[in-house]
Coordinates of C-alpha atoms and ligand atoms in Angstrom, one line a residue:
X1 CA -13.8 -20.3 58.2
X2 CA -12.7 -23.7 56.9
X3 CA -14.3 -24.5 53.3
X4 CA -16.5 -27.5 53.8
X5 CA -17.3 -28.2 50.2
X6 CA -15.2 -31.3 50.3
X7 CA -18.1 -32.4 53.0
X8 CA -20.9 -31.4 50.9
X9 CA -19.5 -33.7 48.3
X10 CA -19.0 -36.3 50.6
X11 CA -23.1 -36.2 52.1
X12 CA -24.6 -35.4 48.8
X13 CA -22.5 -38.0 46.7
X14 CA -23.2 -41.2 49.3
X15 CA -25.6 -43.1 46.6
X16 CA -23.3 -42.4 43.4
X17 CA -21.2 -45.5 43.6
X18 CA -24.4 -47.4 44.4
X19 CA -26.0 -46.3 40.7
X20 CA -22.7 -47.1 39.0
X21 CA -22.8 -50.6 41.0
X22 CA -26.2 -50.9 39.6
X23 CA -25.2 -50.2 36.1
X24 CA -22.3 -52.6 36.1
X25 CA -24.5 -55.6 37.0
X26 CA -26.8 -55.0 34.1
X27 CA -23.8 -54.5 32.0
X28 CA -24.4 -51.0 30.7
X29 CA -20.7 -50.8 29.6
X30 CA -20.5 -54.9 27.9
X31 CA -24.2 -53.5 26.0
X32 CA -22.3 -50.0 24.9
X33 CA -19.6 -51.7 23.6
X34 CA -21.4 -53.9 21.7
X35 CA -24.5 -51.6 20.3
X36 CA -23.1 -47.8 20.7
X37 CA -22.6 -45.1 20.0
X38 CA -26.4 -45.4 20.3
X39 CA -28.7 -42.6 21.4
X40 CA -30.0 -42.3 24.7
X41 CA -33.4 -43.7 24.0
X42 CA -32.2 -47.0 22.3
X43 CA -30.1 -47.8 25.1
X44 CA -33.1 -47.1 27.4
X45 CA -35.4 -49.2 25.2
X46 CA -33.2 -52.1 25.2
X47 CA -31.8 -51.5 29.0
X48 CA -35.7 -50.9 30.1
X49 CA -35.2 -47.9 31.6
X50 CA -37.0 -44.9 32.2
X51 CA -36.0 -42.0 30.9
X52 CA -35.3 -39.8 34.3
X53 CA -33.3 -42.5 36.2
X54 CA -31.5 -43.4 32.9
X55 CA -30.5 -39.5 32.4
X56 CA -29.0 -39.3 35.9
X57 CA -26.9 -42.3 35.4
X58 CA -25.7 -41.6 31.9
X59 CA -24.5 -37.7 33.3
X60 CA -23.0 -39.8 36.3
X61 CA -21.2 -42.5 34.0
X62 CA -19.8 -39.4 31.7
X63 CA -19.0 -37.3 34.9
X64 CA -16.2 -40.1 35.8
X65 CA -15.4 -40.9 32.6
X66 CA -17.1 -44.5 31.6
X67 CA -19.2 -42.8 28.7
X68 CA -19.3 -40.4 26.5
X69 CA -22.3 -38.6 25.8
X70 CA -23.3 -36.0 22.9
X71 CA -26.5 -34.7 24.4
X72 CA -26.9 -32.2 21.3
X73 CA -26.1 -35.3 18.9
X74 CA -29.7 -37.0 19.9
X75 CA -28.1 -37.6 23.2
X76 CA -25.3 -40.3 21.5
X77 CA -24.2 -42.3 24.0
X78 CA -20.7 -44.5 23.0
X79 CA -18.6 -46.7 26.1
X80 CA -15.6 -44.9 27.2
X81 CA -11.6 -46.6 26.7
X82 CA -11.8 -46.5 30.2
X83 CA -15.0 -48.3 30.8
X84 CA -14.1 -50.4 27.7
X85 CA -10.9 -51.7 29.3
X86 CA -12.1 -52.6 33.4
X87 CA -16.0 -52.7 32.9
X88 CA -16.1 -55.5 29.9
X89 CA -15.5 -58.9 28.7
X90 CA -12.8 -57.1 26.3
X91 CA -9.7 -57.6 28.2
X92 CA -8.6 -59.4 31.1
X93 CA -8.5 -56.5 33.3
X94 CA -12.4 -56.4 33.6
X95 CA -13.4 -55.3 37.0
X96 CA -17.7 -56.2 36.4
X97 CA -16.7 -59.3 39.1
X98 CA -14.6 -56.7 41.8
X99 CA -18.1 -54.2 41.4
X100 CA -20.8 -57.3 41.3
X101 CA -19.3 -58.4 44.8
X102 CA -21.0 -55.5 45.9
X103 CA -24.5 -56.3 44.2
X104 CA -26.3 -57.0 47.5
X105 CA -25.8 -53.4 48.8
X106 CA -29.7 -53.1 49.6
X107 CA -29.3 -49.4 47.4
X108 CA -28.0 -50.9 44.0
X109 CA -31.5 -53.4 44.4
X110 CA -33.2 -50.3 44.7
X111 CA -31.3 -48.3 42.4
X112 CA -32.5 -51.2 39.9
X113 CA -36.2 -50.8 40.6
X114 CA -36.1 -46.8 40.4
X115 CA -34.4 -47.7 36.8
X116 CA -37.1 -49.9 35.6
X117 CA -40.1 -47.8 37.3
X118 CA -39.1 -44.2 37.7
X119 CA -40.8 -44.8 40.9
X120 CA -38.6 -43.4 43.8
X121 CA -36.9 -45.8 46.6
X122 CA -37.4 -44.8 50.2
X123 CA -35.4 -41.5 51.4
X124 CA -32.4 -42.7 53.3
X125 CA -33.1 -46.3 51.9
X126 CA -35.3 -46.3 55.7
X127 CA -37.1 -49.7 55.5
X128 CA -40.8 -49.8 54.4
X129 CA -41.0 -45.9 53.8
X130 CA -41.5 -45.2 50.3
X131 CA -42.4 -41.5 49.9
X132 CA -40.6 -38.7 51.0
X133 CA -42.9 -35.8 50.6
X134 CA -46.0 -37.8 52.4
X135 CA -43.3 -38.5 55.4
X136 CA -42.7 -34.8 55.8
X137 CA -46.3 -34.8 57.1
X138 CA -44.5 -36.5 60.4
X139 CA -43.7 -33.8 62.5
X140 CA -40.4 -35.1 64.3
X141 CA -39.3 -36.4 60.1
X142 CA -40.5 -32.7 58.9
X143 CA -38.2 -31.6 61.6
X144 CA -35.4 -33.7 61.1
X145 CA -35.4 -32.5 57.5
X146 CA -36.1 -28.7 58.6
X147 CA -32.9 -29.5 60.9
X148 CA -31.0 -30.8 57.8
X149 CA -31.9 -27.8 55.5
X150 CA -31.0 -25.2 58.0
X151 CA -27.5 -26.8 58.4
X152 CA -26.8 -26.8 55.0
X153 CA -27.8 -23.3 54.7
X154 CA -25.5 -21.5 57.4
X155 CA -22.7 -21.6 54.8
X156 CA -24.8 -21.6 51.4
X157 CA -27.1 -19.3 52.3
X158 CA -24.3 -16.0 52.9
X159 CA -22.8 -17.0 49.6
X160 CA -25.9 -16.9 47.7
X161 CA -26.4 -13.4 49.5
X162 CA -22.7 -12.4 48.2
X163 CA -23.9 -13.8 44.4
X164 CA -27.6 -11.8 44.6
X165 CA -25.4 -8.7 45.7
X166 CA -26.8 -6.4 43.3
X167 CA -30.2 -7.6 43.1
X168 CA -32.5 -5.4 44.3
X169 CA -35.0 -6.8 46.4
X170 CA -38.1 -5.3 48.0
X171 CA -40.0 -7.8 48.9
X172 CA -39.3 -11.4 48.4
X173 CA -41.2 -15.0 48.5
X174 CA -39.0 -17.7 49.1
X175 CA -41.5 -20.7 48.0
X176 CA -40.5 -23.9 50.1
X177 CA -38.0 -21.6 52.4
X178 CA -37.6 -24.1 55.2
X179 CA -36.0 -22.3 58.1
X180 CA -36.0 -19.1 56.3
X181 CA -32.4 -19.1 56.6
X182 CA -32.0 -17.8 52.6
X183 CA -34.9 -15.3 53.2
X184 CA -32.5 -13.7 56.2
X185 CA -29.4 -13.6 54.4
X186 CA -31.0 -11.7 51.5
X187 CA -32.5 -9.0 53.7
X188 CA -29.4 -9.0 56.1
X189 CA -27.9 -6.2 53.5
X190 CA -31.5 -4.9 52.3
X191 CA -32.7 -3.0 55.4
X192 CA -35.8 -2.1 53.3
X193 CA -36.8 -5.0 52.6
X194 CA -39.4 -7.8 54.1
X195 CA -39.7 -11.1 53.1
X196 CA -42.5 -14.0 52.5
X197 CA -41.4 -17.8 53.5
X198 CA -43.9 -19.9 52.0
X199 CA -44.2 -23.5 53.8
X200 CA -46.6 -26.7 54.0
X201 CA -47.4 -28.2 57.6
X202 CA -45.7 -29.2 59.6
X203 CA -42.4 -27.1 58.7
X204 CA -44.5 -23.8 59.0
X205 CA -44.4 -24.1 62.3
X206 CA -40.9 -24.8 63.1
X207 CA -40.1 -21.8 60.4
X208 CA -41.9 -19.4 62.5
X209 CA -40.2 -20.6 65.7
X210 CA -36.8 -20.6 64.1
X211 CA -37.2 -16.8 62.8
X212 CA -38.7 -15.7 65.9
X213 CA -36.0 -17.2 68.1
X214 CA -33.2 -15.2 65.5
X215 CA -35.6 -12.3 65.8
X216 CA -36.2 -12.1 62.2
X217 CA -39.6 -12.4 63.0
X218 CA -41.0 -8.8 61.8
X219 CA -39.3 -8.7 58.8
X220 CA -40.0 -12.4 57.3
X221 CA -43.7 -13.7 57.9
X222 CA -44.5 -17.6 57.3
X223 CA -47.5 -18.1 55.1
X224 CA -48.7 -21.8 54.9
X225 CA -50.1 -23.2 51.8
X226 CA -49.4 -25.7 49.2
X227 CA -47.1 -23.9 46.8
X228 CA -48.9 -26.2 43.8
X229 CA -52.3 -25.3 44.4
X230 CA -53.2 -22.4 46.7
X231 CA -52.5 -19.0 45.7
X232 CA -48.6 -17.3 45.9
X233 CA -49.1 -14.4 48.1
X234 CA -49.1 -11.2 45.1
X235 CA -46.7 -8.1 45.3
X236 CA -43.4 -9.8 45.7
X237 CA -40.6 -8.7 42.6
X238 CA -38.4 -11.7 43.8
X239 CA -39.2 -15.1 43.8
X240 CA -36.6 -17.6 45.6
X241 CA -36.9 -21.2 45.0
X242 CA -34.1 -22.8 46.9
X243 CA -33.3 -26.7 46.1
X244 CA -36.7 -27.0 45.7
X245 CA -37.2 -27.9 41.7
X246 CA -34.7 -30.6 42.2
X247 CA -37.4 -32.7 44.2
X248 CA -39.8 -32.5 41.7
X249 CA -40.3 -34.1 38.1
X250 CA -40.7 -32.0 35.0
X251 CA -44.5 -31.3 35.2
X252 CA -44.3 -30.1 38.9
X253 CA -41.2 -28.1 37.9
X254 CA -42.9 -26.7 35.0
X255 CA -46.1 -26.0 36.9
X256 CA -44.0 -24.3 39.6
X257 CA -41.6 -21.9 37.4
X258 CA -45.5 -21.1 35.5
X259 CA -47.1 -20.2 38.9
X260 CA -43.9 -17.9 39.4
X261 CA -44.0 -16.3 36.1
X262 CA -47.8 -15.4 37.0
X263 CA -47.5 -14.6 40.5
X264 CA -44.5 -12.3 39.8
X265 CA -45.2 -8.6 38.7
X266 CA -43.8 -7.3 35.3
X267 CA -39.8 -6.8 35.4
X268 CA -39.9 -9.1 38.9
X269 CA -37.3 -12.3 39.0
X270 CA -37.1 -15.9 39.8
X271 CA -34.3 -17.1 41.2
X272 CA -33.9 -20.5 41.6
X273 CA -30.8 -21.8 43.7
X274 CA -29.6 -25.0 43.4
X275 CA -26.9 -27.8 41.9
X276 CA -27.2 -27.6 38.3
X277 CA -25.9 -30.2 36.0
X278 CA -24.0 -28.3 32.7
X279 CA -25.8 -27.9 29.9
X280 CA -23.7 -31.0 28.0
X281 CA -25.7 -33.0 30.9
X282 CA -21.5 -34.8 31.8
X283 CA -20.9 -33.3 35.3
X284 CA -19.8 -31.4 37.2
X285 CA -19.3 -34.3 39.3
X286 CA -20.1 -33.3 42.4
X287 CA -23.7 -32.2 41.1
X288 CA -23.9 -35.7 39.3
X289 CA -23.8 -37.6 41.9
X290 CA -25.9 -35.6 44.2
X291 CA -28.7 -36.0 41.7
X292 CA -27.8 -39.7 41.6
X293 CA -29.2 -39.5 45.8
X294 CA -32.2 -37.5 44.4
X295 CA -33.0 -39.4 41.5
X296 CA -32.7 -42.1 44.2
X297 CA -35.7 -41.1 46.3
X298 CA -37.1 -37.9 44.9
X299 CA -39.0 -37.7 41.6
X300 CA -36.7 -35.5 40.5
X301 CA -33.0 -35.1 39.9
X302 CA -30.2 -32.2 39.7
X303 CA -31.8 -30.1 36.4
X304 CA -29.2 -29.0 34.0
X305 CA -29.0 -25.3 33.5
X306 CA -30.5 -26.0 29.9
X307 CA -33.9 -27.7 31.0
X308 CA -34.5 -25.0 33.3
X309 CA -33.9 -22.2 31.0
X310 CA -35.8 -24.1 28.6
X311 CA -38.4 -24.4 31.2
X312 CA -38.4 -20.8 32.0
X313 CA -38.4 -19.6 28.2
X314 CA -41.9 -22.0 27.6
X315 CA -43.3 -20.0 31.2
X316 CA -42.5 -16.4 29.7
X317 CA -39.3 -15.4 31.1
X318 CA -36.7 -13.6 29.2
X319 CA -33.1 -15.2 29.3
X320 CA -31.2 -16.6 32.1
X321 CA -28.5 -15.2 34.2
X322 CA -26.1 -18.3 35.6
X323 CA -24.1 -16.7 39.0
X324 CA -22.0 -19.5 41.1
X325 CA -22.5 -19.9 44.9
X326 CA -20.7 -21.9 46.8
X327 CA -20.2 -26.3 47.3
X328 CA -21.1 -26.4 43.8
X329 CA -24.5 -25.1 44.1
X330 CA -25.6 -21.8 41.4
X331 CA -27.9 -18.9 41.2
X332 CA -30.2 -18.8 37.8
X333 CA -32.2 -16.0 37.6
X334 CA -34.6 -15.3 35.6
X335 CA -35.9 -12.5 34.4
X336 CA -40.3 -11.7 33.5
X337 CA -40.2 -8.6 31.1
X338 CA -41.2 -5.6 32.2
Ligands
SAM1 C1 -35.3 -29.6 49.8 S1 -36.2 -28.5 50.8 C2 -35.5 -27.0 50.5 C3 -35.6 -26.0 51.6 C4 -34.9 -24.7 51.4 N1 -35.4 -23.9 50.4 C5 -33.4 -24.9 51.2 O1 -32.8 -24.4 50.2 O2 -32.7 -25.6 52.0 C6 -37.8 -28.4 50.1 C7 -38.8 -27.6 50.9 O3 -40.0 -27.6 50.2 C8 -41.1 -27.7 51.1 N2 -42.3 -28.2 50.4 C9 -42.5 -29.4 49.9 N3 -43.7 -29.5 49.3 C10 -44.3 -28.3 49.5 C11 -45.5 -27.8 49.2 N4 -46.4 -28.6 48.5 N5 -45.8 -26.5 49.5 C12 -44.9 -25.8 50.2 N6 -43.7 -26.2 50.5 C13 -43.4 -27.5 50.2 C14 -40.6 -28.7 52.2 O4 -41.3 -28.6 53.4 C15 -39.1 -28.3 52.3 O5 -38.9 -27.3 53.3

């Protein structure tokens, strides 16, 4: 098989140059050059920016190179030469009027708002439809999305089979599973094992089709319920949280990575798959500007590897085990003591 990482990038990076667009018309870079190196929270203070949105662009900016950023220096930020040079008043090379021409690109407005409110912009910029969670609750955009997920997952899913390799499974929850395409590639090499999708209405239903049709049916069962407030079903040593946390802000994120740690008996893991910034919060790129199309119309954004383990420490777990996957997406797992 071809690799189609280069067309993961391409999907998951369609609203990065928007953010940077939005960033050159309110003159991040002239304000850097002036002020920095400043730390992250000045520039937000004086940029009136909330402190999610402004994250994401900052690790977008240092991913290509237009600032650094010292996140374990009280997050100094300082203007890059390059970003010195095109994106200011400071030589007559500045690009700020080539970028502006693209101001009225209906995502940089929004990009602006989300900056100023932390209040996500409508998925797919899809006129008058502000919240993407509440929309899953329409069945044909629930399946759509289900449609989307299961796509992604026929070359993801095998690889973070390959990375979990060793892990020994017996019975596993995958909490927001989708298709339950990840849930059948785990148990594809664990003939032992059964699985747990856990799923909210309407994408329940289409799970349950979806594994009965690939006759995966008796091995993976679909349990419906709100994975913030109803019970996780008990007995399960593996939890699987697949590109779920990065919809989420850091209270739901915490809350979720708690009701694992709970849920999960004594030596069990969680496992959460997904595209993690590095802990430096400056790239990889790829994973910067996918967060940039989260941050976009999620409340939440591509967590860095630190966050989470910091996350996971607070809930109980015991270290954190980083393994790659492929198109730039990583296994974490983490470990509750026996
Ligand atoms: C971004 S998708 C990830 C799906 C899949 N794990 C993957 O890796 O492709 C997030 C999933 O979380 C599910 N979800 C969202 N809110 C939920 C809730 N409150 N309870 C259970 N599932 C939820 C959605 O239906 C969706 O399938």
């Amino acid at each position: 098989m071809l690799d189609p990482t280069a067309l993961y990038r391409l999907r998951d990076g369609a609203y990065a140059t928007d953010l940077i667009i939005a960033a050159v018309c309110d003159d991040l870079f002239a304000w850097l050059a002036r002020h920095g190196p400043v730390p992250a929270a000045g520039l937000r203070e004086a940029m009136g920016w909330a402190e999610r949105p402004a994250d994401v662009l900052l690790t977008l900016c240092a991913a290509h190179g237009l600032v650094d950023r010292f996140v374990e220096a009280d997050d100094l930020v300082s203007v890059s030469d390059l970003a010195r040079w095109h994106l200011t008043h400071e030589t007559s090379f500045d690009l700020r009027p080539y970028f502006g021409s693209l101001a009225e690109r209906p995502a940089v407005a929004e990009f602006a708002e989300v900056l100023r409110t932390d209040r996500p912009a409508a998925w797919a910029s899809a006129a008058g439809e502000r919240d993407w969670s509440g929309r899953l609750d329409d069945p044909r955009f629930a399946q759509r999305i289900t449609a989307a997920m299961d796509a992604r997952g026929a070359f993801l899913a095998p690889s973070v089979a390959r990375a979990l390799h060793d892990l020994p499974i017996e019975r596993l929850l995958d909490v927001g599973g989708s298709s339950g395409i990840y849930a059948m590639a785990l148990l594809e090499d664990r003939p032992a094992a059964t699985a747990t999708v856990v799923e909210r209405p309407p994408v329940d239903e289409a799970a349950r089709t979806l594994l009965a049709e690939r006759g995966a049916g008796g091995r993976i069962d679909v349990v419906t319920a709100n994975m913030f407030a109803d019970p996780w079903p008990p007995g399960c040593d593996v939890h699987l949280l697949s590109q779920v946390l990065h919809d989420w802000d850091l209270a739901r994120v915490e809350r979720l990575v708690q009701r694992s740690f709970d849920a999960l008996a004594p030596g069990g893991r969680l496992v959460d798959v997904d595209a993690h910034v590095d802990g430096r919060r400056t790239g990889p790129r790829p994973v910067a500007e996918y967060s940039a199309l989260l941050m976009h119309s999620t409340p939440g954004k591509c967590w860095s590897v630190t966050e989470l383990a910091d996350v996971a420490r607070r809930a109980g777990f015991a270290g954190v085990e980083v393994r790659d996957c492929a198109a730039d997406r990583s296994a974490l797992v983490f470990t509750k003591p026996a």
